[in-house]
Amino acid sequence: MVLITKNTRVIVQGMTGHQGAFHSGEMIKFGTNVVAGVSPGKSGGTVNGIKIYETVMDTLELMPEASMLAVPAPFVRDAAFEAIDNGLKLLYILAEHVPVHDTMEIVAEANRKGVTVIGPNSPGITVPGEAKIGIMPNHIFRKGDVAIASRSGTLTYEIVKAVTDAGFGESTVIGLGGDPIVGLTFLDVIKMYNEDKNTKRIVLVGEIGGSEEERAARYVKENVKKPVVGYITGRSAPPGKRMGHAGAIIERGTGTAESKIKAFMDAGINVADYPDDIPKLLK
């Protein structure tokens, strides 16, 4: 599996908040092994039948491996460092508007200690038939062999549903996050999917801004034998104007939809004109 299985022991930092309570409940329904919640000042209670602890350190007797950070943006840095310092190896950051310098510090420390970070501003990771850490809707998934990596949250759901409705199903779905700085990148994820025996086909959903799609395309061209399909959103975005995500902005002629589509096509990646076209290209 990619990153998580049904046995991965997950804690939820901020579990007593609205987002933490709701999404941890959905994660449990999906099959995720949520072992504890962490909410300073609210220890001793339960949410969704799971005990709440004061600190991450207090949960270590349960041997947690991953954490969902369902805390407001100003507290993400402290929560992330608490999880990293206590030995957790996978962090999923839900919040958007996390200060860029905070994210840079989190990612740098995580890289130094071999910790994987998904997000910020991401819908998380879902492995159908195993587990999910994040906020993707449970009902749209079906176990299959199509792996999806996406910078767009809601577009991820639309494409997953299209893939499911077409009868394929998914092996792993990862939302990278829409901020300028994120943990996992397209390049990181395409390498994981390329090595995953359960993945036979790959979908890359990019958007304007940055150059991650171009880097991933070069890797695909040189290393990936599995079929890869792409989609780029933001084709009509005017230069210099942010469109939705903080990372979705074109500057000085770079990061355009056209440059990304060209990079995909040059790498042999079939590019869909519309999200609903993706299943047709997978056949």
Tab-separated table of C-alpha atoms in Angstrom:
chain	number	residue	atom	x	y	z
A	1	MET	CA	0.000	0.000	0.000
A	2	VAL	CA	0.993	3.650	-0.381
A	3	LEU	CA	1.758	5.253	3.022
A	4	ILE	CA	-1.189	3.837	5.032
A	5	THR	CA	-3.028	0.555	5.638
A	6	LYS	CA	-5.962	-0.498	7.801
A	7	ASN	CA	-3.451	-1.202	10.569
A	8	THR	CA	-1.868	2.272	10.604
A	9	ARG	CA	-2.430	3.754	14.071
A	10	VAL	CA	-3.761	7.296	13.687
A	11	ILE	CA	-4.307	10.108	16.172
A	12	VAL	CA	-6.312	13.276	15.549
A	13	GLN	CA	-4.926	16.508	16.974
A	14	GLY	CA	-7.859	18.843	17.544
A	15	MET	CA	-10.369	16.000	17.649
A	16	THR	CA	-12.838	17.839	19.887
A	17	GLY	CA	-13.290	20.652	17.347
A	18	HIS	CA	-16.019	20.571	14.716
A	19	GLN	CA	-13.726	19.479	11.862
A	20	GLY	CA	-11.845	16.976	13.983
A	21	ALA	CA	-14.969	15.395	15.410
A	22	PHE	CA	-16.831	15.082	12.109
A	23	HIS	CA	-13.993	13.897	9.908
A	24	SER	CA	-12.535	11.494	12.463
A	25	GLY	CA	-15.973	9.883	12.611
A	26	GLU	CA	-15.991	9.491	8.824
A	27	MET	CA	-12.461	8.101	8.926
A	28	ILE	CA	-13.530	5.485	11.465
A	29	LYS	CA	-16.511	4.499	9.292
A	30	PHE	CA	-14.110	4.073	6.351
A	31	GLY	CA	-11.997	1.639	8.379
A	32	THR	CA	-9.196	3.889	9.656
A	33	ASN	CA	-7.581	2.727	12.883
A	34	VAL	CA	-8.041	5.933	14.921
A	35	VAL	CA	-6.533	5.205	18.342
A	36	ALA	CA	-6.641	8.576	20.124
A	37	GLY	CA	-7.553	12.222	19.994
A	38	VAL	CA	-5.458	15.088	21.347
A	39	SER	CA	-7.017	18.320	22.633
A	40	PRO	CA	-5.183	20.248	25.376
A	41	GLY	CA	-7.514	21.076	28.266
A	42	LYS	CA	-10.124	18.512	27.203
A	43	SER	CA	-8.457	15.214	28.101
A	44	GLY	CA	-10.433	12.399	29.666
A	45	GLY	CA	-13.486	12.686	27.435
A	46	THR	CA	-14.304	10.797	24.263
A	47	VAL	CA	-15.234	11.692	20.684
A	48	ASN	CA	-16.693	9.019	18.394
A	49	GLY	CA	-15.857	6.520	21.128
A	50	ILE	CA	-12.166	7.456	21.062
A	51	LYS	CA	-10.409	8.728	24.181
A	52	ILE	CA	-9.056	12.282	24.232
A	53	TYR	CA	-5.560	12.921	25.599
A	54	GLU	CA	-3.861	16.105	26.735
A	55	THR	CA	-0.718	15.797	24.601
A	56	VAL	CA	0.743	13.658	21.838
A	57	MET	CA	3.255	12.318	24.348
A	58	ASP	CA	0.363	10.955	26.421
A	59	THR	CA	-0.738	8.818	23.458
A	60	LEU	CA	2.625	7.119	22.941
A	61	GLU	CA	1.560	4.027	24.878
A	62	LEU	CA	-0.780	3.379	21.921
A	63	MET	CA	2.186	3.554	19.500
A	64	PRO	CA	0.668	6.083	17.050
A	65	GLU	CA	2.228	6.292	13.595
A	66	ALA	CA	0.275	9.081	11.889
A	67	SER	CA	-1.629	12.212	12.824
A	68	MET	CA	-4.406	14.261	11.312
A	69	LEU	CA	-3.898	17.895	12.292
A	70	ALA	CA	-7.421	19.296	12.539
A	71	VAL	CA	-6.325	22.496	14.259
A	72	PRO	CA	-6.679	26.143	13.144
A	73	ALA	CA	-3.909	27.548	10.965
A	74	PRO	CA	-2.183	29.588	13.734
A	75	PHE	CA	-1.662	26.403	15.787
A	76	VAL	CA	-0.515	24.090	12.996
A	77	ARG	CA	3.197	24.715	13.506
A	78	ASP	CA	3.154	23.822	17.211
A	79	ALA	CA	0.943	20.779	16.617
A	80	ALA	CA	3.159	19.540	13.795
A	81	PHE	CA	6.361	19.919	15.784
A	82	GLU	CA	4.743	18.136	18.730
A	83	ALA	CA	3.899	15.180	16.486
A	84	ILE	CA	7.322	15.138	14.806
A	85	ASP	CA	9.187	15.409	18.113
A	86	ASN	CA	7.239	12.426	19.461
A	87	GLY	CA	8.218	10.175	16.582
A	88	LEU	CA	5.160	10.127	14.324
A	89	LYS	CA	6.072	9.486	10.695
A	90	LEU	CA	3.075	10.774	8.728
A	91	LEU	CA	1.304	14.109	9.205
A	92	TYR	CA	-1.783	15.288	7.359
A	93	ILE	CA	-2.501	19.024	7.654
A	94	LEU	CA	-6.095	19.974	6.908
A	95	ALA	CA	-5.981	23.746	7.489
A	96	GLU	CA	-5.624	26.372	4.797
A	97	HIS	CA	-4.007	29.789	5.291
A	98	VAL	CA	-1.135	28.282	7.286
A	99	PRO	CA	1.619	30.946	7.328
A	100	VAL	CA	4.134	30.111	4.615
A	101	HIS	CA	7.122	30.390	6.963
A	102	ASP	CA	5.423	27.969	9.367
A	103	THR	CA	4.964	25.453	6.555
A	104	MET	CA	8.588	25.889	5.465
A	105	GLU	CA	9.766	25.119	9.009
A	106	ILE	CA	7.465	22.101	9.294
A	107	VAL	CA	8.554	20.628	5.956
A	108	ALA	CA	12.242	21.240	6.682
A	109	GLU	CA	12.027	19.536	10.089
A	110	ALA	CA	9.977	16.697	8.651
A	111	ASN	CA	12.517	16.099	5.886
A	112	ARG	CA	15.321	16.137	8.452
A	113	LYS	CA	13.610	13.436	10.513
A	114	GLY	CA	12.174	11.309	7.700
A	115	VAL	CA	8.563	12.341	8.265
A	116	THR	CA	6.018	12.517	5.438
A	117	VAL	CA	3.772	15.614	5.358
A	118	ILE	CA	0.567	15.805	3.311
A	119	GLY	CA	-0.756	19.354	2.902
A	120	PRO	CA	-1.456	21.950	4.163
A	121	ASN	CA	-4.784	22.819	2.505
A	122	SER	CA	-5.254	19.240	1.352
A	123	PRO	CA	-8.110	16.707	1.397
A	124	GLY	CA	-5.659	14.030	2.575
A	125	ILE	CA	-4.998	10.450	1.517
A	126	THR	CA	-7.433	7.618	0.826
A	127	VAL	CA	-6.616	3.970	0.162
A	128	PRO	CA	-9.918	2.214	-0.652
A	129	GLY	CA	-10.385	-1.030	1.231
A	130	GLU	CA	-7.785	0.043	3.788
A	131	ALA	CA	-7.978	3.501	5.386
A	132	LYS	CA	-8.158	7.229	4.864
A	133	ILE	CA	-6.690	10.186	6.683
A	134	GLY	CA	-8.492	13.321	5.614
A	135	ILE	CA	-11.804	14.690	4.452
A	136	MET	CA	-12.577	12.948	1.162
A	137	PRO	CA	-16.191	11.665	0.970
A	138	ASN	CA	-16.408	7.950	1.766
A	139	HIS	CA	-19.100	7.014	-0.726
A	140	ILE	CA	-17.299	7.963	-3.951
A	141	PHE	CA	-14.535	5.369	-3.622
A	142	ARG	CA	-14.215	1.867	-4.984
A	143	LYS	CA	-11.181	-0.371	-4.682
A	144	GLY	CA	-9.320	-0.597	-7.971
A	145	ASP	CA	-6.001	0.024	-9.700
A	146	VAL	CA	-6.119	3.755	-10.605
A	147	ALA	CA	-3.922	6.023	-8.469
A	148	ILE	CA	-4.745	9.737	-8.416
A	149	ALA	CA	-2.633	12.708	-7.308
A	150	SER	CA	-4.249	16.128	-7.321
A	151	ARG	CA	-3.611	19.728	-6.306
A	152	SER	CA	-7.339	20.501	-6.286
A	153	GLY	CA	-9.583	19.208	-3.503
A	154	THR	CA	-13.079	19.353	-4.973
A	155	LEU	CA	-11.792	18.419	-8.424
A	156	THR	CA	-10.287	15.328	-6.823
A	157	TYR	CA	-13.734	14.229	-5.691
A	158	GLU	CA	-15.230	14.834	-9.131
A	159	ILE	CA	-12.548	12.788	-10.840
A	160	VAL	CA	-12.661	9.978	-8.280
A	161	LYS	CA	-16.420	9.700	-8.785
A	162	ALA	CA	-15.974	9.646	-12.559
A	163	VAL	CA	-13.374	6.882	-12.272
A	164	THR	CA	-15.599	4.913	-9.886
A	165	ASP	CA	-18.714	5.348	-12.034
A	166	ALA	CA	-16.772	4.114	-15.060
A	167	GLY	CA	-16.102	0.849	-13.236
A	168	PHE	CA	-12.379	1.258	-12.538
A	169	GLY	CA	-11.873	2.079	-8.861
A	170	GLU	CA	-8.860	3.511	-7.079
A	171	SER	CA	-5.713	2.120	-5.471
A	172	THR	CA	-4.658	5.360	-3.735
A	173	VAL	CA	-5.789	8.983	-3.909
A	174	ILE	CA	-3.630	11.799	-2.514
A	175	GLY	CA	-4.535	15.465	-2.387
A	176	LEU	CA	-1.285	17.403	-2.451
A	177	GLY	CA	-2.705	20.707	-1.228
A	178	GLY	CA	-3.129	24.063	-2.910
A	179	ASP	CA	-0.657	26.190	-0.941
A	180	PRO	CA	2.609	27.520	-2.435
A	181	ILE	CA	4.580	25.265	-0.055
A	182	VAL	CA	3.369	21.731	0.652
A	183	GLY	CA	4.877	18.526	1.938
A	184	LEU	CA	4.395	15.812	-0.682
A	185	THR	CA	4.821	16.981	-4.274
A	186	PHE	CA	3.753	15.483	-7.596
A	187	LEU	CA	7.246	14.109	-8.041
A	188	ASP	CA	7.188	12.385	-4.642
A	189	VAL	CA	3.800	10.820	-5.278
A	190	ILE	CA	4.470	9.705	-8.858
A	191	LYS	CA	7.513	7.808	-7.569
A	192	MET	CA	5.340	6.058	-4.957
A	193	TYR	CA	2.688	5.172	-7.520
A	194	ASN	CA	5.290	3.916	-9.969
A	195	GLU	CA	6.576	1.459	-7.340
A	196	ASP	CA	3.156	0.414	-5.986
A	197	LYS	CA	2.158	-3.047	-7.186
A	198	ASN	CA	-1.546	-2.281	-6.674
A	199	THR	CA	-1.404	0.673	-9.079
A	200	LYS	CA	-1.717	-0.074	-12.797
A	201	ARG	CA	-2.792	3.377	-14.044
A	202	ILE	CA	-2.071	6.913	-12.827
A	203	VAL	CA	-3.961	10.207	-13.002
A	204	LEU	CA	-2.243	13.547	-12.348
A	205	VAL	CA	-4.537	16.523	-11.712
A	206	GLY	CA	-2.589	19.769	-11.870
A	207	GLU	CA	-3.365	23.446	-11.857
A	208	ILE	CA	-1.674	26.695	-12.790
A	209	GLY	CA	1.217	28.009	-10.709
A	210	GLY	CA	4.609	26.549	-9.863
A	211	SER	CA	6.465	23.900	-11.823
A	212	GLU	CA	5.642	20.660	-10.018
A	213	GLU	CA	3.723	19.259	-12.957
A	214	GLU	CA	6.660	19.859	-15.292
A	215	ARG	CA	9.045	18.055	-12.929
A	216	ALA	CA	6.653	15.136	-12.612
A	217	ALA	CA	6.307	14.975	-16.394
A	218	ARG	CA	10.065	14.666	-16.832
A	219	TYR	CA	10.133	11.798	-14.342
A	220	VAL	CA	7.239	10.068	-16.097
A	221	LYS	CA	8.997	10.342	-19.442
A	222	GLU	CA	12.211	8.834	-18.118
A	223	ASN	CA	10.969	6.269	-15.591
A	224	VAL	CA	7.271	5.351	-15.727
A	225	LYS	CA	5.934	2.553	-17.921
A	226	LYS	CA	2.402	2.578	-16.490
A	227	PRO	CA	-0.260	4.547	-18.412
A	228	VAL	CA	-0.513	8.130	-17.111
A	229	VAL	CA	-3.408	10.513	-17.752
A	230	GLY	CA	-3.394	14.212	-16.888
A	231	TYR	CA	-5.744	17.129	-16.411
A	232	ILE	CA	-4.836	20.781	-15.854
A	233	THR	CA	-7.324	23.229	-14.389
A	234	GLY	CA	-7.084	27.014	-14.652
A	235	ARG	CA	-6.652	27.329	-18.415
A	236	SER	CA	-8.507	30.650	-18.547
A	237	ALA	CA	-6.751	32.256	-15.565
A	238	PRO	CA	-5.279	35.711	-16.275
A	239	PRO	CA	-1.585	36.259	-15.416
A	240	GLY	CA	-0.851	37.704	-11.968
A	241	LYS	CA	-4.242	36.869	-10.499
A	242	ARG	CA	-4.639	34.173	-7.866
A	243	MET	CA	-7.361	31.711	-8.773
A	244	GLY	CA	-8.676	29.853	-5.729
A	245	HIS	CA	-5.529	28.373	-4.226
A	246	ALA	CA	-2.641	30.424	-2.909
A	247	GLY	CA	-0.349	28.408	-5.164
A	248	ALA	CA	-2.485	28.881	-8.265
A	249	ILE	CA	-0.938	31.980	-9.767
A	250	ILE	CA	0.907	32.669	-13.024
A	251	GLU	CA	3.951	34.936	-12.852
A	252	ARG	CA	6.304	36.105	-15.608
A	253	GLY	CA	4.939	33.605	-18.107
A	254	THR	CA	5.670	30.567	-15.917
A	255	GLY	CA	3.213	28.160	-14.367
A	256	THR	CA	0.688	28.500	-17.187
A	257	ALA	CA	-1.790	25.813	-18.098
A	258	GLU	CA	-0.295	25.713	-21.587
A	259	SER	CA	3.230	25.003	-20.305
A	260	LYS	CA	1.951	22.202	-18.088
A	261	ILE	CA	-0.179	20.624	-20.794
A	262	LYS	CA	2.780	20.748	-23.191
A	263	ALA	CA	5.047	19.117	-20.582
A	264	PHE	CA	2.505	16.348	-20.059
A	265	MET	CA	2.039	15.721	-23.754
A	266	ASP	CA	5.791	15.747	-24.399
A	267	ALA	CA	6.088	13.042	-21.733
A	268	GLY	CA	3.470	10.880	-23.418
A	269	ILE	CA	0.782	11.743	-20.874
A	270	ASN	CA	-2.681	11.924	-22.428
A	271	VAL	CA	-4.368	15.155	-21.288
A	272	ALA	CA	-8.130	15.313	-20.802
A	273	ASP	CA	-10.051	18.412	-21.900
A	274	TYR	CA	-12.631	17.910	-19.156
A	275	PRO	CA	-12.594	15.903	-15.879
A	276	ASP	CA	-15.287	13.526	-17.167
A	277	ASP	CA	-13.013	12.603	-20.084
A	278	ILE	CA	-10.418	10.999	-17.822
A	279	PRO	CA	-12.027	7.529	-17.627
A	280	LYS	CA	-12.162	7.385	-21.433
A	281	LEU	CA	-8.405	7.922	-21.579
A	282	LEU	CA	-7.782	5.195	-19.005
A	283	LYS	CA	-9.331	2.495	-21.208
